[in-house]
XYZ file of C-alpha atoms in Angstrom:
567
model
C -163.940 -28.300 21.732
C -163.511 -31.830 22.530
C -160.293 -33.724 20.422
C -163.133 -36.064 18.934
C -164.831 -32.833 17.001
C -161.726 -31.622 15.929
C -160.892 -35.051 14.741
C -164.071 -34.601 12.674
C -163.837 -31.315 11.372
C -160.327 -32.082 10.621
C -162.347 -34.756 7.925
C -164.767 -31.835 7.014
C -162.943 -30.927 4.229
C -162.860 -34.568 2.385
C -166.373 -34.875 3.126
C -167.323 -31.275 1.742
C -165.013 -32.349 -1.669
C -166.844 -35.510 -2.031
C -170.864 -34.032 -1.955
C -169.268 -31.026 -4.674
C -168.131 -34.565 -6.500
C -170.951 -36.057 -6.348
C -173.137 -32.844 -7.515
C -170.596 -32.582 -10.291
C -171.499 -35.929 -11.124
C -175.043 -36.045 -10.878
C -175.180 -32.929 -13.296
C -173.340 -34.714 -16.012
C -175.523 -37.632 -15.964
C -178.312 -35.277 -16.017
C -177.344 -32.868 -19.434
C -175.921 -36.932 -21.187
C -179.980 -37.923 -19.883
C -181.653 -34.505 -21.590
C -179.569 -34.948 -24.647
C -180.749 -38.162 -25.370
C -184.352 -37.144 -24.038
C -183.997 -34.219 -27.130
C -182.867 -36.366 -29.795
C -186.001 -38.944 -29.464
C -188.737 -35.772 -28.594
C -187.499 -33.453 -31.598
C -186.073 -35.727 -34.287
C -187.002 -39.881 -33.497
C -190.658 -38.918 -33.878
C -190.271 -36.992 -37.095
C -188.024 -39.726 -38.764
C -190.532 -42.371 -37.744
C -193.080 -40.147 -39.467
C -191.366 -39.401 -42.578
C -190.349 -42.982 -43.154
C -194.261 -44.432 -42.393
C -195.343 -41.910 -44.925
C -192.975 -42.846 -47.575
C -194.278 -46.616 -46.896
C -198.149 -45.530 -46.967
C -197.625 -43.705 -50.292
C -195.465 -46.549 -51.928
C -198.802 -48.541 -50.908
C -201.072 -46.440 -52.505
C -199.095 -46.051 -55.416
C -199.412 -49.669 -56.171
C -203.248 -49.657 -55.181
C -205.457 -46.983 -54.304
C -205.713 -48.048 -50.547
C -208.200 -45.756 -48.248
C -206.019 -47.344 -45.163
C -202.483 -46.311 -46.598
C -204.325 -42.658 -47.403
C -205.401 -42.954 -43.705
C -201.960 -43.648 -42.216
C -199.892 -40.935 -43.987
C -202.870 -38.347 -42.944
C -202.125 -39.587 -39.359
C -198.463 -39.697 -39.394
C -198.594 -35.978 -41.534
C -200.790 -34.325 -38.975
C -198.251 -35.717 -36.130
C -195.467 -34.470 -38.634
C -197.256 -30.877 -38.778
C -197.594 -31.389 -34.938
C -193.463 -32.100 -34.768
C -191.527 -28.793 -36.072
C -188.423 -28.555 -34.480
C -185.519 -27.849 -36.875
C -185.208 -25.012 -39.126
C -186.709 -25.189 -42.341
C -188.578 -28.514 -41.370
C -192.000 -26.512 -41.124
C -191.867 -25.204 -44.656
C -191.031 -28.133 -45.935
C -194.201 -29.643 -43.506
C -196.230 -27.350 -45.531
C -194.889 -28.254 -49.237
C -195.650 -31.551 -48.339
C -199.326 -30.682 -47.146
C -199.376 -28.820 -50.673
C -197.979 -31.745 -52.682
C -199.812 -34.797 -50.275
C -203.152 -32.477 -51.443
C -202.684 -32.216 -55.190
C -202.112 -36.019 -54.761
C -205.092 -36.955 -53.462
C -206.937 -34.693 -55.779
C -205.876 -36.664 -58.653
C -202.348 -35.168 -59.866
C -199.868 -36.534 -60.889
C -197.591 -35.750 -57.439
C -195.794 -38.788 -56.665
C -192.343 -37.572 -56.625
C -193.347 -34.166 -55.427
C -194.490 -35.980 -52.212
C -191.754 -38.459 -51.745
C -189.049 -36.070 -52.106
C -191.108 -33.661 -49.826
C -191.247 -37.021 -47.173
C -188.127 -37.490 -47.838
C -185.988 -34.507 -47.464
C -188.101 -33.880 -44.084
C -186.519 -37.671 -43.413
C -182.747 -36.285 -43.828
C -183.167 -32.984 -42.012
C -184.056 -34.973 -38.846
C -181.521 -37.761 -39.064
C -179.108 -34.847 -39.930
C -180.443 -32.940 -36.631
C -180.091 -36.203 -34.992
C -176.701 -36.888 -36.031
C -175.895 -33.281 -34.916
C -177.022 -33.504 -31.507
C -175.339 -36.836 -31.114
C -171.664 -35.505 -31.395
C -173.144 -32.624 -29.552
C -173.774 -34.771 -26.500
C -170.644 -36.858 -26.785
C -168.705 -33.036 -27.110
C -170.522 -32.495 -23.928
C -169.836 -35.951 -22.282
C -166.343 -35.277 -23.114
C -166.291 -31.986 -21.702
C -168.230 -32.755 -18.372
C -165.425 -36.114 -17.873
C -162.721 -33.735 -18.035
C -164.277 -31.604 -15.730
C -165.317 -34.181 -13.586
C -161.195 -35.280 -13.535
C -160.123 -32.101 -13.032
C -162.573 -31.187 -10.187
C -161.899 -34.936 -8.862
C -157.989 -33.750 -8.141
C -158.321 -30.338 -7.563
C -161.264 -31.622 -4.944
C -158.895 -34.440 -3.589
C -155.607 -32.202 -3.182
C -157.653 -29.626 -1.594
C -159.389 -31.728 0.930
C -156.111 -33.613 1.901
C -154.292 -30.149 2.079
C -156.756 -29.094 4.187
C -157.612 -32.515 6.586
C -153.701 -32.476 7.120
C -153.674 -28.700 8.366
C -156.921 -29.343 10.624
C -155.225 -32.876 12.159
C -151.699 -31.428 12.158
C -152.875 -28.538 14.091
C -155.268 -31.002 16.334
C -152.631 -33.713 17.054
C -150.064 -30.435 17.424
C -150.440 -30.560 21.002
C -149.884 -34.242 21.331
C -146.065 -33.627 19.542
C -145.471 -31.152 22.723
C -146.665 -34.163 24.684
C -144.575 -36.363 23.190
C -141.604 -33.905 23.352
C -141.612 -33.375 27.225
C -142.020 -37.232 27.857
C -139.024 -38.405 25.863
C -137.352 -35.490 28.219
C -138.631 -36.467 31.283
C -137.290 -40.285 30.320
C -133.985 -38.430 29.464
C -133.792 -36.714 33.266
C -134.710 -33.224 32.371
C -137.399 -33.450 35.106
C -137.701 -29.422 34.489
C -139.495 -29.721 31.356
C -143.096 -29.298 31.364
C -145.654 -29.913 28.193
C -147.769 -26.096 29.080
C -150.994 -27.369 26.736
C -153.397 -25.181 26.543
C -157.474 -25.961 26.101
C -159.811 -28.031 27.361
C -159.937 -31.062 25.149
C -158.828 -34.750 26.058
C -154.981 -33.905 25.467
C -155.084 -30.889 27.388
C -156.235 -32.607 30.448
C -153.561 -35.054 29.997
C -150.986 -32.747 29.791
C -151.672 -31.021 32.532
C -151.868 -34.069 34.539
C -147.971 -34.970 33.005
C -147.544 -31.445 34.337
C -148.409 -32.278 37.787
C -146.252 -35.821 37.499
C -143.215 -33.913 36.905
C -144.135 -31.662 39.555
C -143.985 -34.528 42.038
C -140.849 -36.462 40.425
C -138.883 -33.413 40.891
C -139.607 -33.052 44.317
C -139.326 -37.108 44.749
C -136.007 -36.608 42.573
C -134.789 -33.666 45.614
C -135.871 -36.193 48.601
C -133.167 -38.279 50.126
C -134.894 -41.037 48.877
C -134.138 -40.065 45.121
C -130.806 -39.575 46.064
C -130.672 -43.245 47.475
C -132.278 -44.739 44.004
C -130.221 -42.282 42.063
C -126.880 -43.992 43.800
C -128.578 -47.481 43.040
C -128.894 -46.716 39.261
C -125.509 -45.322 39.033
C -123.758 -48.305 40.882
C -125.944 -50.140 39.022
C -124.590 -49.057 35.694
C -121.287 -49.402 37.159
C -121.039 -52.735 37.536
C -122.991 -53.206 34.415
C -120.262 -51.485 32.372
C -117.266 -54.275 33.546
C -117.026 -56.934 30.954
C -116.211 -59.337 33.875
C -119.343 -61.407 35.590
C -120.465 -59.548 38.327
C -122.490 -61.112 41.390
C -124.067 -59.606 44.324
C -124.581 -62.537 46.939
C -126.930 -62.636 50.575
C -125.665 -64.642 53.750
C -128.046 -67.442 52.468
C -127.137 -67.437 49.350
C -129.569 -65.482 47.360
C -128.761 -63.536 44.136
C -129.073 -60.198 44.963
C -127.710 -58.431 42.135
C -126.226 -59.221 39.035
C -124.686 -57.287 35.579
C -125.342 -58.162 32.293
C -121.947 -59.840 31.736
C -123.355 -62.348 34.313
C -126.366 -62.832 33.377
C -125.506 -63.576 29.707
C -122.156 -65.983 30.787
C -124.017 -67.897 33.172
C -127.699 -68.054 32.286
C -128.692 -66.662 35.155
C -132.536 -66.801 35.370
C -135.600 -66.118 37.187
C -136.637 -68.465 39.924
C -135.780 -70.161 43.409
C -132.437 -71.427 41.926
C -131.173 -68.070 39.728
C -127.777 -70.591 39.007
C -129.444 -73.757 38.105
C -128.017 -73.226 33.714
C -124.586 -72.356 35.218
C -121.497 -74.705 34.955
C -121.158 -77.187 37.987
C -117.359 -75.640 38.019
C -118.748 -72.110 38.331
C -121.712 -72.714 40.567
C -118.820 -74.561 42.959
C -116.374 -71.700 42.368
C -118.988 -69.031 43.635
C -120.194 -70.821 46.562
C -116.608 -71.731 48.019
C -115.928 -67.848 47.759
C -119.331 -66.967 49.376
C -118.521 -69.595 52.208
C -114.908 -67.676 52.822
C -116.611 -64.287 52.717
C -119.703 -64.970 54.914
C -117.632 -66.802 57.610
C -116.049 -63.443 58.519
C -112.602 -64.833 57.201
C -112.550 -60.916 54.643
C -111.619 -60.791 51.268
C -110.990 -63.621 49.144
C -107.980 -63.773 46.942
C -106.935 -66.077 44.290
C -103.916 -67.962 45.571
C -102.874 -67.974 41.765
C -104.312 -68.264 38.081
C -104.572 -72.256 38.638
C -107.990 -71.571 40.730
C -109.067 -70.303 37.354
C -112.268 -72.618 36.253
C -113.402 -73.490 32.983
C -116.526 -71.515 31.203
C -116.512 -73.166 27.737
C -114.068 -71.194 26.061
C -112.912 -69.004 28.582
C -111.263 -69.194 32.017
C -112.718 -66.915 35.141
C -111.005 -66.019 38.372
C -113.142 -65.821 41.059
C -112.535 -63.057 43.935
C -114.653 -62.177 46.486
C -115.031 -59.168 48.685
C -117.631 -58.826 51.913
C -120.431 -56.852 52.071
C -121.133 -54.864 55.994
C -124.531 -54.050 57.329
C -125.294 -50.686 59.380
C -124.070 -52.768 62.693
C -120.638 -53.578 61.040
C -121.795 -57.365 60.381
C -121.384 -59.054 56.685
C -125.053 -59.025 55.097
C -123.665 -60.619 51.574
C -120.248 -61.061 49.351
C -119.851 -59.404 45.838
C -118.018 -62.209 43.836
C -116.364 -61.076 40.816
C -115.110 -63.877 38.048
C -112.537 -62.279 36.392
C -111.803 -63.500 32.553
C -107.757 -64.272 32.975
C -108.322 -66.656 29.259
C -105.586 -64.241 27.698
C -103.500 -64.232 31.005
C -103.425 -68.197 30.944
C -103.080 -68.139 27.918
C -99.844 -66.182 27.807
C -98.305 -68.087 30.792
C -98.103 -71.332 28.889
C -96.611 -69.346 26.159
C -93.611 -68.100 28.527
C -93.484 -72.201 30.264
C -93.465 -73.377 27.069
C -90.233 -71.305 25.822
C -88.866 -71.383 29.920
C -89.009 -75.348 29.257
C -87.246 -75.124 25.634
C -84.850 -72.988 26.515
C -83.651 -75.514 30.020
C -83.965 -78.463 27.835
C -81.579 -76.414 25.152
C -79.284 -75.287 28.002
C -79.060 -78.873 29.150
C -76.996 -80.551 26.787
C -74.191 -77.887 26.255
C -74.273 -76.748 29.975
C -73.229 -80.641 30.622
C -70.376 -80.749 27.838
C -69.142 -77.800 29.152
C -68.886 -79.272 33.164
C -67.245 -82.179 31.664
C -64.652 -80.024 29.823
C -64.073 -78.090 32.776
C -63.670 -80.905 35.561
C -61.204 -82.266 32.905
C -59.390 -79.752 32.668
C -59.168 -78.982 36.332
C -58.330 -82.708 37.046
C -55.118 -82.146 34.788
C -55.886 -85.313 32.794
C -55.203 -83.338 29.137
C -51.964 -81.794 31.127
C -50.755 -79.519 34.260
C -52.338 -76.001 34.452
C -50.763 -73.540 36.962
C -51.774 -71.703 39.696
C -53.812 -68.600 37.782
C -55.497 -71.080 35.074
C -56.529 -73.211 38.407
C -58.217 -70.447 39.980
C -60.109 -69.425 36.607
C -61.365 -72.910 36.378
C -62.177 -73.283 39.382
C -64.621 -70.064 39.175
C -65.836 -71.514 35.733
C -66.491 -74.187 37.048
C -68.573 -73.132 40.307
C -70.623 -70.369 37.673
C -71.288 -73.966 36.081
C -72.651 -75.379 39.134
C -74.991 -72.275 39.348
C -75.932 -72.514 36.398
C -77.029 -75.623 36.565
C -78.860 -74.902 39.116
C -80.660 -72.460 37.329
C -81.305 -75.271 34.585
C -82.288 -77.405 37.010
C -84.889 -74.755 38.651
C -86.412 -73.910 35.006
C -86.898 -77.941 34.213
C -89.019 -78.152 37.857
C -91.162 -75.062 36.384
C -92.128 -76.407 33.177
C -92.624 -79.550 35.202
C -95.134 -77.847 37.621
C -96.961 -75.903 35.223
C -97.500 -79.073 33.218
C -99.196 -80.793 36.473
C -95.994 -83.297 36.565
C -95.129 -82.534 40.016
C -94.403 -85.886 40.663
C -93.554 -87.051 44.520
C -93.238 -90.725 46.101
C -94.096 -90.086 49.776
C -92.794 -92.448 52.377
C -92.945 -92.703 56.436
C -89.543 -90.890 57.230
C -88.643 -89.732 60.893
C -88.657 -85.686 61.041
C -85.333 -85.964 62.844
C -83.642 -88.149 59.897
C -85.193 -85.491 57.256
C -83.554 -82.317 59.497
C -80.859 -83.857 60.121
C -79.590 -84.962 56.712
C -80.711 -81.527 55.528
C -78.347 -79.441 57.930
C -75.932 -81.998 57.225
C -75.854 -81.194 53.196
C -75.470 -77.387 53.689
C -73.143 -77.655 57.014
C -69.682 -76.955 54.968
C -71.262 -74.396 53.198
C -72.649 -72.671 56.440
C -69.171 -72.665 57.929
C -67.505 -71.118 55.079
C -69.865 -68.326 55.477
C -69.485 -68.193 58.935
C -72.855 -69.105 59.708
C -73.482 -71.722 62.429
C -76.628 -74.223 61.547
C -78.939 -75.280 64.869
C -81.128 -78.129 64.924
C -84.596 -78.252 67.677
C -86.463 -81.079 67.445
C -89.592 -80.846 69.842
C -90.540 -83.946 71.484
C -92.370 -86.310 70.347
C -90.605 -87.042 67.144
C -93.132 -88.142 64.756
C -92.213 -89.605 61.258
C -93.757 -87.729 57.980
C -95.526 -89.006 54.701
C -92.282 -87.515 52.653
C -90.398 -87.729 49.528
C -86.607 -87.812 50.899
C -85.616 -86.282 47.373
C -87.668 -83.644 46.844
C -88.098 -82.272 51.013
C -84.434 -82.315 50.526
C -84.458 -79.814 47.686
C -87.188 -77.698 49.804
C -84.517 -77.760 52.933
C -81.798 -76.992 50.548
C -83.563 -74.167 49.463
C -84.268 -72.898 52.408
C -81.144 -72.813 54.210
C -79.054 -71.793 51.679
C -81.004 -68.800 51.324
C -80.971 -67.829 55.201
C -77.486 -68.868 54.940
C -77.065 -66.034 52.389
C -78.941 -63.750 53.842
C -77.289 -64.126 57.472
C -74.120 -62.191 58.808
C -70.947 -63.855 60.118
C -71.125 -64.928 63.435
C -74.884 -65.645 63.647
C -77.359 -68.943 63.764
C -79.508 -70.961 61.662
C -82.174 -72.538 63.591
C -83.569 -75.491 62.215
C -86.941 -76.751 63.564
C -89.402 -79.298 63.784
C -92.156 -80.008 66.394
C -95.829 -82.069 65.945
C -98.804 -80.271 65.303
C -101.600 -82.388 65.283
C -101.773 -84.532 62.230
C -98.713 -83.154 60.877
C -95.327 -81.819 61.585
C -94.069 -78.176 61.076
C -90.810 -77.508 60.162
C -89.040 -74.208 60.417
C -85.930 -72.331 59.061
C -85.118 -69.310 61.282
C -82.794 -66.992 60.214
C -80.973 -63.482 62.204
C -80.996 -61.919 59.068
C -82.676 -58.585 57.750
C -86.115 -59.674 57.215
C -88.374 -58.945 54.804
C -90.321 -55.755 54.325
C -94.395 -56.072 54.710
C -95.065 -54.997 51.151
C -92.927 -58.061 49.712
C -94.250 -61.278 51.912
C -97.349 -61.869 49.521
C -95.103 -61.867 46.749
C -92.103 -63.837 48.010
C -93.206 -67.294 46.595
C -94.485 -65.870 43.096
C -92.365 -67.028 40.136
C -89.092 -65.037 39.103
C -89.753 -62.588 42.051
C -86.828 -61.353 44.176
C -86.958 -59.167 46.655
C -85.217 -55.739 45.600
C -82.184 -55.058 46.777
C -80.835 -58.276 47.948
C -77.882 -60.786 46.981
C -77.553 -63.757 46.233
C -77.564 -65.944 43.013
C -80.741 -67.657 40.910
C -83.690 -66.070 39.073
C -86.296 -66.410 41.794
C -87.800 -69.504 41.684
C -86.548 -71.475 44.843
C -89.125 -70.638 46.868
C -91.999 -70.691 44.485
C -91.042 -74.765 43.338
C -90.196 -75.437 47.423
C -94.247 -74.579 48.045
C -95.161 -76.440 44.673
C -93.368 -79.112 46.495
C -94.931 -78.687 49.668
C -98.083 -78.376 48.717
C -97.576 -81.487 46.358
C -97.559 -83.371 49.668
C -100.535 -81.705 51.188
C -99.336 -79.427 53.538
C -98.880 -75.919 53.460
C -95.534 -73.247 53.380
C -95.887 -69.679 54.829
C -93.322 -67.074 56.164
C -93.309 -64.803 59.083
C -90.605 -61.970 59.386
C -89.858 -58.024 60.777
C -87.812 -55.779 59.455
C -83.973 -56.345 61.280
C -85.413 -59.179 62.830
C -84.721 -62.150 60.249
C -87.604 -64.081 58.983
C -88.763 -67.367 59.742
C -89.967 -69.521 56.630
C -92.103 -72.703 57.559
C -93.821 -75.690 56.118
C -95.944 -78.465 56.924
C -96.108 -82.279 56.079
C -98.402 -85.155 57.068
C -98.227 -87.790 59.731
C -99.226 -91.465 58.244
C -102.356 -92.461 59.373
């Protein structure tokens, strides 16, 4: 049976309640129709009889009229003609009696009229009668007709329900094994049985997750399998995510990128992004692409702005088969919080210098007086104490000192006032600053200038401090009895300058970290919080060049920097 008949007989039942309705019905109207059909056949005809008779004798009462005598004969006979209630015929026949004494001369008036007249109120009364009789029976066939209407209805809506339920049963099991089959569970199978329109189709669903499961066990499945679940990898990091070709294409993307920057269909998939952004991605892309590897931050200033948030872009390269880069995944890491936290700590770094400032200077004064003798003589032992105070002073003031260039740096206030200088006049005056210190240590400073000597777009001041920084830390880090080496030799359009130390060197794991803020490498001496080298490369950089460090284990190090040749 096809599902369209059982569709139908599923409706059977509504449409076998309605014909019994309207049967119900029909009879009703029928018995109200015969009950009025009665009352004018077996009492309307009498009435109308009795009252013309009463009018013809009142007539001939008044007159002796042979067409009054005439009418009641008619309407008598039709009277005689008319018995249908009990005791109306023997009353018919008084009448006859009484209507023939009349005629005959006798005095019979009454006799007749109350004959005519009492066959007048049986019939009305019969009429009456059968009236509320009919309205009883109205009454009784509405109720019926209600109570077969819901008994009817409930019955053919219990019934259509069990028919469709059971019809559309197989569908449910349809239903069932597709939400399954979108879950994974390519085992399931729907197993209809029959021959109608929803049997064929599951069988065919049947056969469909016949062949996904064996497309699911194929290496190919596998492949799209490891798509989807990368996929919802990178989907799942709250940071923007993009997937990049050699030309440039958009590849792939997550949702956290396509809802930060807009990314849409079309030739130009960033054309809504920020200009920032769109710049951001496409310098990373360049690095990766040109075989140069990974690309790391140099710090959180490359951050760029995404209305209310700040991203990070990295960038890692993507290898074909053949070992060649096919693409770059850039990844635009949210570091809002980070930044946000970092001027937090400059903030209280630059508070607490500018705090330390003040006292730090009264308390340098106090000492020098004191050690001068000016507020009287001191002996030997208070000397020496003062003389310590007074050099933790110095370092502390250094410290100060270091904390006020921070806050400056962070703020963007790195402020230089580069010259033309000779590279020989900026070594030289350098070695010639830390030269008494070098000697109490018992480390001897070297100069090597490499023809030609070129002069250097240079802020005396603040190269100085980068110099002083420099050497006094491989002075520190040197043994007795070793060099120094201070260099500088032309590169191209600038000039490279070198501190060279004989020192321990620096382990691998610790040379990407040596210029971060407040880092020291483990282990060693020395004085300061860590920040020497980090505001020497602010410095450097400051003037457009670039500071770097190369160094083995046992072998000292060799920290460098550039600086610009006028043009």
């Amino acid at each position: 049976m096809s599902l369209r008949s059982k569709l139908l007989l599923a409706q059977a039942p509504l449409a076998l309640v309605l014909a019994l309705l309207g049967v119900v019905a029909l009879r009703t109207l029928s018995e109200l129709g015969r009950s009025s059909q009665r009352i004018l056949k077996d009492n309307y005809r009498s009435v109308l009889a009795a009252q013309r008779m009463k009018d013809a004798l009142e007539q001939m009462d008044r007159k002796r009229s042979p067409e009054a005598a005439a009418q009641f004969e008619a309407e008598l006979k039709a009277q005689e003609d008319n018995l249908t209630e009990p005791g109306e015929k023997e009353l018919t026949e008084r009448l006859r009696q009484e209507w023939t004494a009349y005629q005959q001369g006798q005095p019979r008036y009454a006799q007749v009229r109350d004959a005519a007249q009492r066959i007048l109120e049986i019939n009305q009364d019969a009429m009456v009668q059968k009236s509320e009789q009919a309205q009883r029976t109205a009454e009784s066939n509405q109720s019926l007709l209600v109570f077969a209407t819901v008994i009817g209805l409930l019955f053919g809506l219990v019934s259509s329900a069990a028919l469709t339920n059971r019809a559309l049963r197989p569908l449910s099991r349809l239903s069932m094994a597709v939400r399954r089959i979108g879950e994974g569970d390519l085992d399931t199978r729907a197993r209809i049985a029959g021959e109608d329109e929803i049997a064929r189709l599951g069988r065919e669903f049947d056969t469909m997750a016949d062949k996904l499961r064996e497309y699911r066990n194929s290496s190919l499945g596998e492949l799209l399998q490891a798509q989807q679940a990368s996929q919802a990898a990178i989907d799942s990091l709250p940071d923007p995510v993009l997937v990049l070709g050699v030309d440039g294409r958009v590849l792939n993307v997550n949702q956290s990128a396509e809802t930060s920057l807009q990314i849409q269909a079309g030739p130009d998939p960033l054309g809504r992004a920020e200009p920032q952004v769109r710049e951001a991605i496409e310098r990373v892309r360049l690095h990766v692409v040109g075989g140069k590897g990974a690309y790391v931050p140099r710090g959180l200033e490359e951050a760029v702005p995404l209305r209310d948030r700040r991203l990070l872009p990295r960038g890692a390269p993507l290898y074909s088969e053949q070992g060649a880069v096919s693409g770059a995944t850039v990844v635009l890491q949210d570091v809002t919080r980070l930044l946000r936290f970092d001027e937090l700590k400059n903030d209280l770094v630059a508070t607490v210098a500018h705090e330390f400032r003040t006292p730090l200077t009264s308390l340098r004064m106090a000492i020098h007086i004191l050690v001068e003798g000016t507020v009287g003589r001191i002996n030997d032992a208070q000397a020496e104490m003062l003389f310590a105070a007074r050099e933790d002073c110095e370092r502390l003031q250094g410290i100060v000192d270091d904390l006020l260039d921070l806050s400056r740096i962070q703020a963007g206030k790195v402020e230089v006032e580069p010259a033309p200088i000779s590279s020989k006049a900026l070594v030289e005056g350098a070695v010639a600053v830390r030269e008494d210190g070098a000697a109490e240590a018992g480390v001897k400073l070297r100069v090597e200038i490499t023809e030609p000597v070129l002069p250097v777009l240079a802020d005396p001041e603040r190269v100085g401090l980068v110099f002083d920084n420099l050497i006094s830390n491989a002075v520190r880090h040197s043994a007795r009895g070793t060099d120094v080496t201070v260099r500088a030799q032309a590169n191209g359009k600038q000039v490279r300058f070198e501190v060279a130390d004989q020192g321990q060197g620096i382990a691998p794991e610790y040379r990407e970290r040596i210029f971060e803020k407040f880092f020291r490498v483990p282990g060693t001496k020395g004085e300061g919080i860590g920040l020497g080298l980090y505001i020497s490369r602010e410095i450097v950089r400051a003037h457009g060049g670039e500071m770097g460090v190369a160094s083995e284990p046992g072998k000292g190090s060799r920290f460098w920097f550039t600086l610009p040749v006028p043009a």
